[in-house]
Tab-separated table of N, CA, C and O in Angstrom:
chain	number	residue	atom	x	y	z
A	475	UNK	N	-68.182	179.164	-41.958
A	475	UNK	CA	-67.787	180.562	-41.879
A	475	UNK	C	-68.876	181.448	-42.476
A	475	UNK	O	-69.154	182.603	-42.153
A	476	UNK	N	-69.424	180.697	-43.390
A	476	UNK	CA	-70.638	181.701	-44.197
A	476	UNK	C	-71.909	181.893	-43.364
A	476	UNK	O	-72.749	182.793	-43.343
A	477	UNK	N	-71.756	180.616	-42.606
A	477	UNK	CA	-73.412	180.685	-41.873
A	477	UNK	C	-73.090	181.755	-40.478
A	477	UNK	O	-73.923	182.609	-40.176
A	478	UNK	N	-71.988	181.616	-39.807
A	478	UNK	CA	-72.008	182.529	-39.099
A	478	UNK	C	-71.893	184.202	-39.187
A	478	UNK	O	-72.154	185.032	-38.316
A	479	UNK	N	-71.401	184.392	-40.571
A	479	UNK	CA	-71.107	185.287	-41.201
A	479	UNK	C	-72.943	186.244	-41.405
A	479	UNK	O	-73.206	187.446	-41.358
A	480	UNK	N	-73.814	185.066	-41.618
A	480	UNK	CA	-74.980	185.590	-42.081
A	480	UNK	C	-75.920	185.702	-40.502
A	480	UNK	O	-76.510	186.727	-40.161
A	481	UNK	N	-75.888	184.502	-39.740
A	481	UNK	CA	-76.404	184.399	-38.581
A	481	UNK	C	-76.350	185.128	-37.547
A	481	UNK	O	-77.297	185.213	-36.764
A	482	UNK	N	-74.851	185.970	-37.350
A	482	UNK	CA	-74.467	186.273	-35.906
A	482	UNK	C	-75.561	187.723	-35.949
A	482	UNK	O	-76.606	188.023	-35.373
A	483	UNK	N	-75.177	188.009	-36.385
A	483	UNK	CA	-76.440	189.926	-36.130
A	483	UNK	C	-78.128	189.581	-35.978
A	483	UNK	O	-78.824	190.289	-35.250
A	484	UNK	N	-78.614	188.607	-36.617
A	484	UNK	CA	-80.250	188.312	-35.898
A	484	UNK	C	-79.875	187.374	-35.076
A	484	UNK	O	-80.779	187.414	-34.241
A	485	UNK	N	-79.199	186.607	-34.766
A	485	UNK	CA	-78.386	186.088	-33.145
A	485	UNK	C	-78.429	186.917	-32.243
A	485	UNK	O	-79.096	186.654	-31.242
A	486	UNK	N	-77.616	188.347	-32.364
A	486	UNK	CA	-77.637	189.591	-31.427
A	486	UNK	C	-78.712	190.320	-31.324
A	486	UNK	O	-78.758	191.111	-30.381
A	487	UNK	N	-79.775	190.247	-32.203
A	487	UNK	CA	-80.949	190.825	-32.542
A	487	UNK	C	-82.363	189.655	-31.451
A	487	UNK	O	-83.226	189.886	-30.604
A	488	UNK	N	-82.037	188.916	-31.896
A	488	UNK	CA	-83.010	187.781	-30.794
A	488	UNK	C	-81.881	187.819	-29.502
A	488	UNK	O	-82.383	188.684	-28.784
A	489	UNK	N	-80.924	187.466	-28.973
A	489	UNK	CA	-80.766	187.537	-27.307
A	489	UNK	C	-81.133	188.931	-26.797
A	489	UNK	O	-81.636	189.064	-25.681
A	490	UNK	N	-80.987	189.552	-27.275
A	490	UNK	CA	-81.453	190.899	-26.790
A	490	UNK	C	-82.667	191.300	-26.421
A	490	UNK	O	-83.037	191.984	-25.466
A	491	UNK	N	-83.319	190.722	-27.412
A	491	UNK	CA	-84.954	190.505	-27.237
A	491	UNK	C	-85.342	189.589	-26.110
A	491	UNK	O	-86.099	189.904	-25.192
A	492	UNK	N	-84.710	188.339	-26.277
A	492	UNK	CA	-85.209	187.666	-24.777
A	492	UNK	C	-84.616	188.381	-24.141
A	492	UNK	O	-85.641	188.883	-23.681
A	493	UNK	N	-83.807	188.955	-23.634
A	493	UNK	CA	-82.716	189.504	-22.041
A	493	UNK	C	-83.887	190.764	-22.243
A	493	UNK	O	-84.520	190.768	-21.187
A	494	UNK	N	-84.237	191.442	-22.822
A	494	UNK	CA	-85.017	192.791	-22.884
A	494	UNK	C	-83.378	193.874	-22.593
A	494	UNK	O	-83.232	194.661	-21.658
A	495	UNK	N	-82.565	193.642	-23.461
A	495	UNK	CA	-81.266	194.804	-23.120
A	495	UNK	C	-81.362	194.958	-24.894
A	495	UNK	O	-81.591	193.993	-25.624
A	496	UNK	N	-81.179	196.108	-25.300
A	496	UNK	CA	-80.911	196.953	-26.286
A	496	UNK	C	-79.423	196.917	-26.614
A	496	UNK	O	-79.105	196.863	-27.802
A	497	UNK	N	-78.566	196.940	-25.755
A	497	UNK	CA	-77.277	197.396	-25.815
A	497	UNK	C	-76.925	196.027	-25.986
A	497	UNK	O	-75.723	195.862	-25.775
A	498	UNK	N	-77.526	194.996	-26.286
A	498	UNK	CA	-76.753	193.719	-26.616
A	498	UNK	C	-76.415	193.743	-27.850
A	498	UNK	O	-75.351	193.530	-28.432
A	499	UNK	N	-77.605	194.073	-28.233
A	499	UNK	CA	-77.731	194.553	-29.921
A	499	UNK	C	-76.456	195.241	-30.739
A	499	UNK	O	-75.587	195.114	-31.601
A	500	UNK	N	-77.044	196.022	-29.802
A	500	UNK	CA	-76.325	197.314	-30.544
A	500	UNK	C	-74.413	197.474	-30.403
A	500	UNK	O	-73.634	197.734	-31.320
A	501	UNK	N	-74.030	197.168	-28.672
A	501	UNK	CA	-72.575	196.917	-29.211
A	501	UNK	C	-72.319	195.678	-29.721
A	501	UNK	O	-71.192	195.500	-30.181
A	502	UNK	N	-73.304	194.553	-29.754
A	502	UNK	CA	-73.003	192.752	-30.378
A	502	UNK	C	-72.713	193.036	-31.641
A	502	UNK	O	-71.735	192.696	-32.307
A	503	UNK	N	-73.991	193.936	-32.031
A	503	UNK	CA	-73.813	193.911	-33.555
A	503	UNK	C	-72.407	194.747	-34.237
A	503	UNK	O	-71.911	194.321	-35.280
A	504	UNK	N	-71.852	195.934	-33.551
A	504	UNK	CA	-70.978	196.390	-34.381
A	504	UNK	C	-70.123	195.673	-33.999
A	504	UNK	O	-69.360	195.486	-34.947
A	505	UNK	N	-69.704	195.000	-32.891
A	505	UNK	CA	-68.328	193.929	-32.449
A	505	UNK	C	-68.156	192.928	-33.190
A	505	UNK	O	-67.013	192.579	-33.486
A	506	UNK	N	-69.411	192.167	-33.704
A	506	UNK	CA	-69.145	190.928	-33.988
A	506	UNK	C	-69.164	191.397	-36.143
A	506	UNK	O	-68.707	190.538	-36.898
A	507	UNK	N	-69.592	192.435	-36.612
A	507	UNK	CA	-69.240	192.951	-37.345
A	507	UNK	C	-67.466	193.148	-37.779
A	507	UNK	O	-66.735	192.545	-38.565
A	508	UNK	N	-67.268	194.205	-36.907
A	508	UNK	CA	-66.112	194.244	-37.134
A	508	UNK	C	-64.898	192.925	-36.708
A	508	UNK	O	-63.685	192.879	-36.913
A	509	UNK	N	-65.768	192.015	-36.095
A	509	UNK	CA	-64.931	190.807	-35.724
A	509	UNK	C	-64.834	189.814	-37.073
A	509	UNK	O	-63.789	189.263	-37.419
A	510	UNK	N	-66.245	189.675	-37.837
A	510	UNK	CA	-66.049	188.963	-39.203
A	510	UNK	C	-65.370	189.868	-40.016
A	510	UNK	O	-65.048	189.143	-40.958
A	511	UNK	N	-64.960	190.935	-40.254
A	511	UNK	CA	-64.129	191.426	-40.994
A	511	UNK	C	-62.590	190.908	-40.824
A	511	UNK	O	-61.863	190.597	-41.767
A	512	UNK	N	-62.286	190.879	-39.658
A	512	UNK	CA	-61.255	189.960	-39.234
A	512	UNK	C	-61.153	188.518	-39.343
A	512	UNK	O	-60.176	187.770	-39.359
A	513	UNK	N	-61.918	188.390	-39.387
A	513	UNK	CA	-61.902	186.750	-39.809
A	513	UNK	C	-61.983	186.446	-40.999
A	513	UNK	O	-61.143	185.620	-41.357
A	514	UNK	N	-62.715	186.817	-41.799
A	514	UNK	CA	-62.499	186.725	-43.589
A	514	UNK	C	-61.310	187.194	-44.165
A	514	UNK	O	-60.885	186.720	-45.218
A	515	UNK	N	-60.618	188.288	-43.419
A	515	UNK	CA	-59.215	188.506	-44.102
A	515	UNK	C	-58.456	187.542	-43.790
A	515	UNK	O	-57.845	187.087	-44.756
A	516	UNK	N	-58.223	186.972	-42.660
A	516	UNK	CA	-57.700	185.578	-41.948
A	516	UNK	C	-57.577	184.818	-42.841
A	516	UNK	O	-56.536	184.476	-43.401
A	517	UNK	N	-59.101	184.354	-43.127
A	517	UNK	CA	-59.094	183.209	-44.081
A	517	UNK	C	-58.585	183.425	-45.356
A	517	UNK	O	-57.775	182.699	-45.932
A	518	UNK	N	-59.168	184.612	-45.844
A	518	UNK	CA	-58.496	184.768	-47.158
A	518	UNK	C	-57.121	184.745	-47.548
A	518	UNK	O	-56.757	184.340	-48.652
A	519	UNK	N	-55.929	185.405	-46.181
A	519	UNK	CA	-54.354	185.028	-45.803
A	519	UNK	C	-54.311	183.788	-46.188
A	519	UNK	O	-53.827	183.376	-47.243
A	520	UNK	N	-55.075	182.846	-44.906
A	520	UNK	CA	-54.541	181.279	-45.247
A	520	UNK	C	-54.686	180.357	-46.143
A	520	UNK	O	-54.091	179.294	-46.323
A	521	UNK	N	-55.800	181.030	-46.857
A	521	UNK	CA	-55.902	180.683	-48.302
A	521	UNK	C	-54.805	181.063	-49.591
A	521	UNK	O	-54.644	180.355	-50.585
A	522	UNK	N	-54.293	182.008	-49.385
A	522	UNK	CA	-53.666	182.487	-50.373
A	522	UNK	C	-52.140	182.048	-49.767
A	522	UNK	O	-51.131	182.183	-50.459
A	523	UNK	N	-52.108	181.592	-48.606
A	523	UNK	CA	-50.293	181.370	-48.429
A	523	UNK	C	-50.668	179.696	-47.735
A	523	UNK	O	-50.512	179.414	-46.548
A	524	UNK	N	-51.050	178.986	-48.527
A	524	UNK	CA	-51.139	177.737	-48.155
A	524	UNK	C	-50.301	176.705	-47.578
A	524	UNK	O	-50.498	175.881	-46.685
A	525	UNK	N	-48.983	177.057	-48.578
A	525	UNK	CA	-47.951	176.512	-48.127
A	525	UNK	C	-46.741	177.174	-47.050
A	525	UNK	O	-45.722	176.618	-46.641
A	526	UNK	N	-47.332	178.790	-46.710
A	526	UNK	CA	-46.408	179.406	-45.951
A	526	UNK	C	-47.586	179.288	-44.434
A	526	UNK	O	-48.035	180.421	-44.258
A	527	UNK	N	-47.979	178.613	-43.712
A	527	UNK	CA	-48.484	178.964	-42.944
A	527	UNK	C	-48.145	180.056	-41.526
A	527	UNK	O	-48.751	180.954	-40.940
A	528	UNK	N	-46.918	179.418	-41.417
A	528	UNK	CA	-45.843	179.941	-40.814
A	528	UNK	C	-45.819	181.524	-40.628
A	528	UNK	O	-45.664	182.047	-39.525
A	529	UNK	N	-45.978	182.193	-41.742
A	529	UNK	CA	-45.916	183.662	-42.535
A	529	UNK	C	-47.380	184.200	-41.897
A	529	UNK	O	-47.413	185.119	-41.079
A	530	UNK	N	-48.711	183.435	-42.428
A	530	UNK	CA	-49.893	183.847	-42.369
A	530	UNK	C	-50.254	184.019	-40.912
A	530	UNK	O	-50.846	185.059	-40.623
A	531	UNK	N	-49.943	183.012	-39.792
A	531	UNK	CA	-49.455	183.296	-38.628
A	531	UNK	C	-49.193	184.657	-37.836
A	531	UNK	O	-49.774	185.317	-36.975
A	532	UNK	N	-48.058	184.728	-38.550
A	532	UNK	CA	-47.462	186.064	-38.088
A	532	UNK	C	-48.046	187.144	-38.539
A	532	UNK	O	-48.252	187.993	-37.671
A	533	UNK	N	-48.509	187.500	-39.997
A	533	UNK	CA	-49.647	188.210	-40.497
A	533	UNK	C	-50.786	188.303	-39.685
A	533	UNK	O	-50.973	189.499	-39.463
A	534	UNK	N	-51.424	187.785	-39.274
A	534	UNK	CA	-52.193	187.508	-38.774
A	534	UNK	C	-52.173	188.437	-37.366
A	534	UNK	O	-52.801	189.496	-37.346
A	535	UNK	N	-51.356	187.943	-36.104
A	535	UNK	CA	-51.133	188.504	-35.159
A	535	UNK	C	-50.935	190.148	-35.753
A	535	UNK	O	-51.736	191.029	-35.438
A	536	UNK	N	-49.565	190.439	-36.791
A	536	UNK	CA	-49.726	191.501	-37.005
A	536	UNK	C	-51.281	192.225	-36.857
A	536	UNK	O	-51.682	193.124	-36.119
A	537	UNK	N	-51.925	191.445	-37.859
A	537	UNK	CA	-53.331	192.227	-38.383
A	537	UNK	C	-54.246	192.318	-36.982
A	537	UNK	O	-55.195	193.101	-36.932
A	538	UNK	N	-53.913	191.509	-35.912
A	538	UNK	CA	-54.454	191.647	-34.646
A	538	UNK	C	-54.418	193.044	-33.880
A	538	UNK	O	-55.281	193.447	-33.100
A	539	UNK	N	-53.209	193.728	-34.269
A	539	UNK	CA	-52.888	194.974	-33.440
A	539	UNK	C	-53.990	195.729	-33.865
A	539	UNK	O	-54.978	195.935	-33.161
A	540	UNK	N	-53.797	196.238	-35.267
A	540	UNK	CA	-55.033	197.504	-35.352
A	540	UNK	C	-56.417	197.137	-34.989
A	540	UNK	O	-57.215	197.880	-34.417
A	541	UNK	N	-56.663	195.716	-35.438
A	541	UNK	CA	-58.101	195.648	-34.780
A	541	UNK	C	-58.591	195.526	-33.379
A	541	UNK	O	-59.700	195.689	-32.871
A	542	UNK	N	-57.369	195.172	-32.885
A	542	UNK	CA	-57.319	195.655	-31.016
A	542	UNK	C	-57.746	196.826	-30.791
A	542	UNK	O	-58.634	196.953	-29.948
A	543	UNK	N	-57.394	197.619	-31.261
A	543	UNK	CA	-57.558	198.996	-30.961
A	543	UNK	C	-58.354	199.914	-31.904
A	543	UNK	O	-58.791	201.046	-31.697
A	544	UNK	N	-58.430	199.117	-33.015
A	544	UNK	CA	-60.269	199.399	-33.624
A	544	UNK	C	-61.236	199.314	-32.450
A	544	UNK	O	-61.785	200.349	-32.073
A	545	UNK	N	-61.532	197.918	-31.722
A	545	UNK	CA	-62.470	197.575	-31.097
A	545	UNK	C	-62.501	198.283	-29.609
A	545	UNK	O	-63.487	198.562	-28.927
A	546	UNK	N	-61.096	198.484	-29.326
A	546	UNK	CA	-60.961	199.266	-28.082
A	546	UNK	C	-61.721	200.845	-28.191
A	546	UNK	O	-62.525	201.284	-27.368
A	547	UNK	N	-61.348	201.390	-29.145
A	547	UNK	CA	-61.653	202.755	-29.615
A	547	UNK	C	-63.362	203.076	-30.285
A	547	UNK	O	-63.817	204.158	-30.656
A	548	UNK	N	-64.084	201.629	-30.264
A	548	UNK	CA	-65.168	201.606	-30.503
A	548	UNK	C	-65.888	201.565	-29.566
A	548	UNK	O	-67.002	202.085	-29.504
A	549	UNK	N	-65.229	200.814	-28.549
A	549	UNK	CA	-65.824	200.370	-27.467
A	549	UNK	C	-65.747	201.638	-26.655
A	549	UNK	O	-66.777	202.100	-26.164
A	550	UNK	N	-64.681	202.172	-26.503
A	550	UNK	CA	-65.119	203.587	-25.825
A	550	UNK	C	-66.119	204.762	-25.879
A	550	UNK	O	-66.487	205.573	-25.030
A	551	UNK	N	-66.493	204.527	-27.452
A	551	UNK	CA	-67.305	205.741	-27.496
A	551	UNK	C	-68.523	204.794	-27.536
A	551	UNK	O	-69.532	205.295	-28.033
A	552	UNK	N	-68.594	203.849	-27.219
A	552	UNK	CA	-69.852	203.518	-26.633
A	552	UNK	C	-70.060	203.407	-25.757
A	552	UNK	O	-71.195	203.839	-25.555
A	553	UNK	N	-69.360	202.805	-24.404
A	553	UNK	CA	-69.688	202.536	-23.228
A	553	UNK	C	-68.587	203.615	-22.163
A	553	UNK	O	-68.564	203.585	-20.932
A	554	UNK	N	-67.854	204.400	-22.948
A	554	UNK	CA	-67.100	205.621	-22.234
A	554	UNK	C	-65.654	205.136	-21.309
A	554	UNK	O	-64.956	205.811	-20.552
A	555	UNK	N	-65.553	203.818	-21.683
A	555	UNK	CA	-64.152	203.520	-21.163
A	555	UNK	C	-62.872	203.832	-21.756
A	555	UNK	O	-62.910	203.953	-22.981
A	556	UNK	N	-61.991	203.958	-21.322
A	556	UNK	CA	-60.352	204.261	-21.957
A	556	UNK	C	-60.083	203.605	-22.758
A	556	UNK	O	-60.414	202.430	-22.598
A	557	UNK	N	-59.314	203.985	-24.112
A	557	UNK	CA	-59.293	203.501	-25.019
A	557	UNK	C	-58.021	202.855	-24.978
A	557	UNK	O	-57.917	202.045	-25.898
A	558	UNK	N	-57.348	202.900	-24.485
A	558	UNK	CA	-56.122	201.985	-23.874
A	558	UNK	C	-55.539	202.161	-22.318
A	558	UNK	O	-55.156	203.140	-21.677
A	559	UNK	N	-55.650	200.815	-22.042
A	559	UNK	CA	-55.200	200.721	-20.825
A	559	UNK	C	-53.870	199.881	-20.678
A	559	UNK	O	-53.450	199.464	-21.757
A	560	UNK	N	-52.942	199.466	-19.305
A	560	UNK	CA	-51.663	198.822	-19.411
A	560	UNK	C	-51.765	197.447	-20.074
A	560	UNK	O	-50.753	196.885	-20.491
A	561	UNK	N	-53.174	196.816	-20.188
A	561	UNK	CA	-53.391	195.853	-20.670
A	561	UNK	C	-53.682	195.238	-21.996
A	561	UNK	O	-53.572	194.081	-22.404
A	562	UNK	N	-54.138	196.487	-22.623
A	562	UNK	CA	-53.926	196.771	-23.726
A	562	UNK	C	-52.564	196.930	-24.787
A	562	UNK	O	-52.277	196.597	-25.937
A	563	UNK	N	-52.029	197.538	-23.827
A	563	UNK	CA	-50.288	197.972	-24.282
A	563	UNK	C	-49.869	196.721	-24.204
A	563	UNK	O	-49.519	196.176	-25.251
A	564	UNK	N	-49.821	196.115	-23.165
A	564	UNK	CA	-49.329	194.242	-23.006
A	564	UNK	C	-49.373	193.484	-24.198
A	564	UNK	O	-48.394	193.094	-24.834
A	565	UNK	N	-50.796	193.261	-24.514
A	565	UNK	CA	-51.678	192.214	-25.182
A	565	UNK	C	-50.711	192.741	-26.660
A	565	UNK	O	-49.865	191.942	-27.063
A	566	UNK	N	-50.893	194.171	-27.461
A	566	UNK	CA	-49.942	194.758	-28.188
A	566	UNK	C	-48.758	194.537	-28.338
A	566	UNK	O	-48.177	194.700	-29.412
A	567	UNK	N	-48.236	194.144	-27.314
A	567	UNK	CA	-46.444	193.866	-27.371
A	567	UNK	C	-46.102	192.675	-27.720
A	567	UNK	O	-45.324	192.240	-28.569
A	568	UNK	N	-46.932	192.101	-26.791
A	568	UNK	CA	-46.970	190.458	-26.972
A	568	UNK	C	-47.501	189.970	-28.454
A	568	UNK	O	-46.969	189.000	-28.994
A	569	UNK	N	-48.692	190.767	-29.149
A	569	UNK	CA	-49.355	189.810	-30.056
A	569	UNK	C	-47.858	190.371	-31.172
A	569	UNK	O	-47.382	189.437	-31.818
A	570	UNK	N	-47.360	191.377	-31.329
A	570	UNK	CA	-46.144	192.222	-31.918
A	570	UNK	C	-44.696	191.060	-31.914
A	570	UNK	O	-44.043	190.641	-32.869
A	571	UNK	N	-44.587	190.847	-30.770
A	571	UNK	CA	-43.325	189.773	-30.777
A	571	UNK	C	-43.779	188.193	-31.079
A	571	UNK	O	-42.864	187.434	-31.398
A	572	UNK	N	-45.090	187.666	-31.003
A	572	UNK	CA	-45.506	186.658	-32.088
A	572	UNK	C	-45.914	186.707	-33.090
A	572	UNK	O	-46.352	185.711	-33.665
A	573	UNK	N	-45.883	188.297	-33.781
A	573	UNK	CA	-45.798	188.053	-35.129
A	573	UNK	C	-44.342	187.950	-35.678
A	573	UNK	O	-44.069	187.022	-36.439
A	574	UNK	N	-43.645	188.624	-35.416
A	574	UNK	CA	-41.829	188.554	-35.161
A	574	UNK	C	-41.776	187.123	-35.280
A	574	UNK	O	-41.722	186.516	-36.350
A	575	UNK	N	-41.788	186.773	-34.495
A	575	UNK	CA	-41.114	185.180	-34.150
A	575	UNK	C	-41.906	183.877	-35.217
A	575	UNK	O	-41.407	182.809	-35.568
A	576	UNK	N	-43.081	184.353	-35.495
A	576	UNK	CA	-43.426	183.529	-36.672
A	576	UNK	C	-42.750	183.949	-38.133
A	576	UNK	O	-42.336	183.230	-39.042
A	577	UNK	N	-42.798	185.245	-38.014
A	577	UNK	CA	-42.057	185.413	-39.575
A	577	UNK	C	-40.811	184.987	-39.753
A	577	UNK	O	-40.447	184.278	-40.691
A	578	UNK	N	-39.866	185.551	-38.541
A	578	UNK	CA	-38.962	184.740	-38.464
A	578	UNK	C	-38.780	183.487	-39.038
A	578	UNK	O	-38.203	183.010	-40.016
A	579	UNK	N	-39.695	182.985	-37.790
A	579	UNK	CA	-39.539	180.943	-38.364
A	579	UNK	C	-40.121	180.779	-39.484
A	579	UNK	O	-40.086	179.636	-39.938
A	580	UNK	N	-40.670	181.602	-40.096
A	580	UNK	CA	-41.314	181.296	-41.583
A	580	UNK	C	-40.126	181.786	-42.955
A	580	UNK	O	-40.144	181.310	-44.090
A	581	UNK	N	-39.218	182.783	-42.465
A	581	UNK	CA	-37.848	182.851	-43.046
A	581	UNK	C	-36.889	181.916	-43.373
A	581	UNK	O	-36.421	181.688	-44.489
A	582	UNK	N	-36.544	181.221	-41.972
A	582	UNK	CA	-35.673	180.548	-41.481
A	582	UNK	C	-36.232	179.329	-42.031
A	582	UNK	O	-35.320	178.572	-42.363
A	583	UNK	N	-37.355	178.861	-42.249
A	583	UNK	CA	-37.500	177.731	-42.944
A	583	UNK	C	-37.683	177.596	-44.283
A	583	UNK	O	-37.685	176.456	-44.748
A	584	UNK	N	-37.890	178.869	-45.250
A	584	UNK	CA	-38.060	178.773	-46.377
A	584	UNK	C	-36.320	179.123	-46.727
A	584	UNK	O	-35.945	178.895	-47.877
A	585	UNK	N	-35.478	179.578	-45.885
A	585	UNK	CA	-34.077	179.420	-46.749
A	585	UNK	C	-33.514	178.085	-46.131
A	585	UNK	O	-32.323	177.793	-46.237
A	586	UNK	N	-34.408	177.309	-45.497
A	586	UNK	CA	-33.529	176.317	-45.170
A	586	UNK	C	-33.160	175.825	-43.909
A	586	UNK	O	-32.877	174.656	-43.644
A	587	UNK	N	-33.183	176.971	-43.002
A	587	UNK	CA	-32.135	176.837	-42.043
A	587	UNK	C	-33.061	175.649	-40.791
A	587	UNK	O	-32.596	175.183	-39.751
A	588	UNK	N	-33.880	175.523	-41.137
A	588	UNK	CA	-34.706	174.584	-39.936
A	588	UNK	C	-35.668	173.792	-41.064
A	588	UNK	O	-35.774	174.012	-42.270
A	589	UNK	N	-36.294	172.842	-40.265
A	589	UNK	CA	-37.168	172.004	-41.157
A	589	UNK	C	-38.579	172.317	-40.705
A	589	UNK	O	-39.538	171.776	-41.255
């Protein structure tokens, strides 16, 4: 996690250079930026709820929504596309009712009611 953490931006910095595109760079680098920010909180969740995985799960998906639409809303004012589309709204609903359904089962098993 650390090496990619340090690697991925002169990663985006050299393909760009071979392809000769600028814009690899430049949206790679803030995407995959704001993508390790998401991923270190991840880890740091499943670190800290070791024994609830169940919970971190659902956290997780939660924490998926805003950065959906971090990246959507980034991505627009760079490349000028809509910042939400029906597919967007989808992906939202859906990642929304698997965080539901994990907390749930992460309830339901810490009082007992399932194994």
């Amino acid at each position: 996690m650390i090496a990619i953490s340090i690697l991925i931006v002169p990663f985006m910095y050299i393909l760009s250079v071979l392809i000769k595109a600028n814009e690899v760079f430049r949206i790679g680098a803030i995407m995959s930026i704001i993508s390790l920010v998401f991923l270190w909180i991840i880890y740091i969740m499943y670190r800290r709820l070791k024994e609830r995985k169940l919970l971190a799960t659902g956290i997780t998906f939660l924490f998926a929504i805003p950065f959906t639409i971090l990246i959507n809303s980034t991505l627009s004012k760079m490349i000028g596309e809509p910042v939400i589309d029906i597919w967007d709204i989808l992906s939202v609903f859906i990642l929304f009712i698997l965080a539901v359904a994990f907390i749930i089962g992460d309830y339901a098993r810490k009082k007992g009611y399932v194994r």
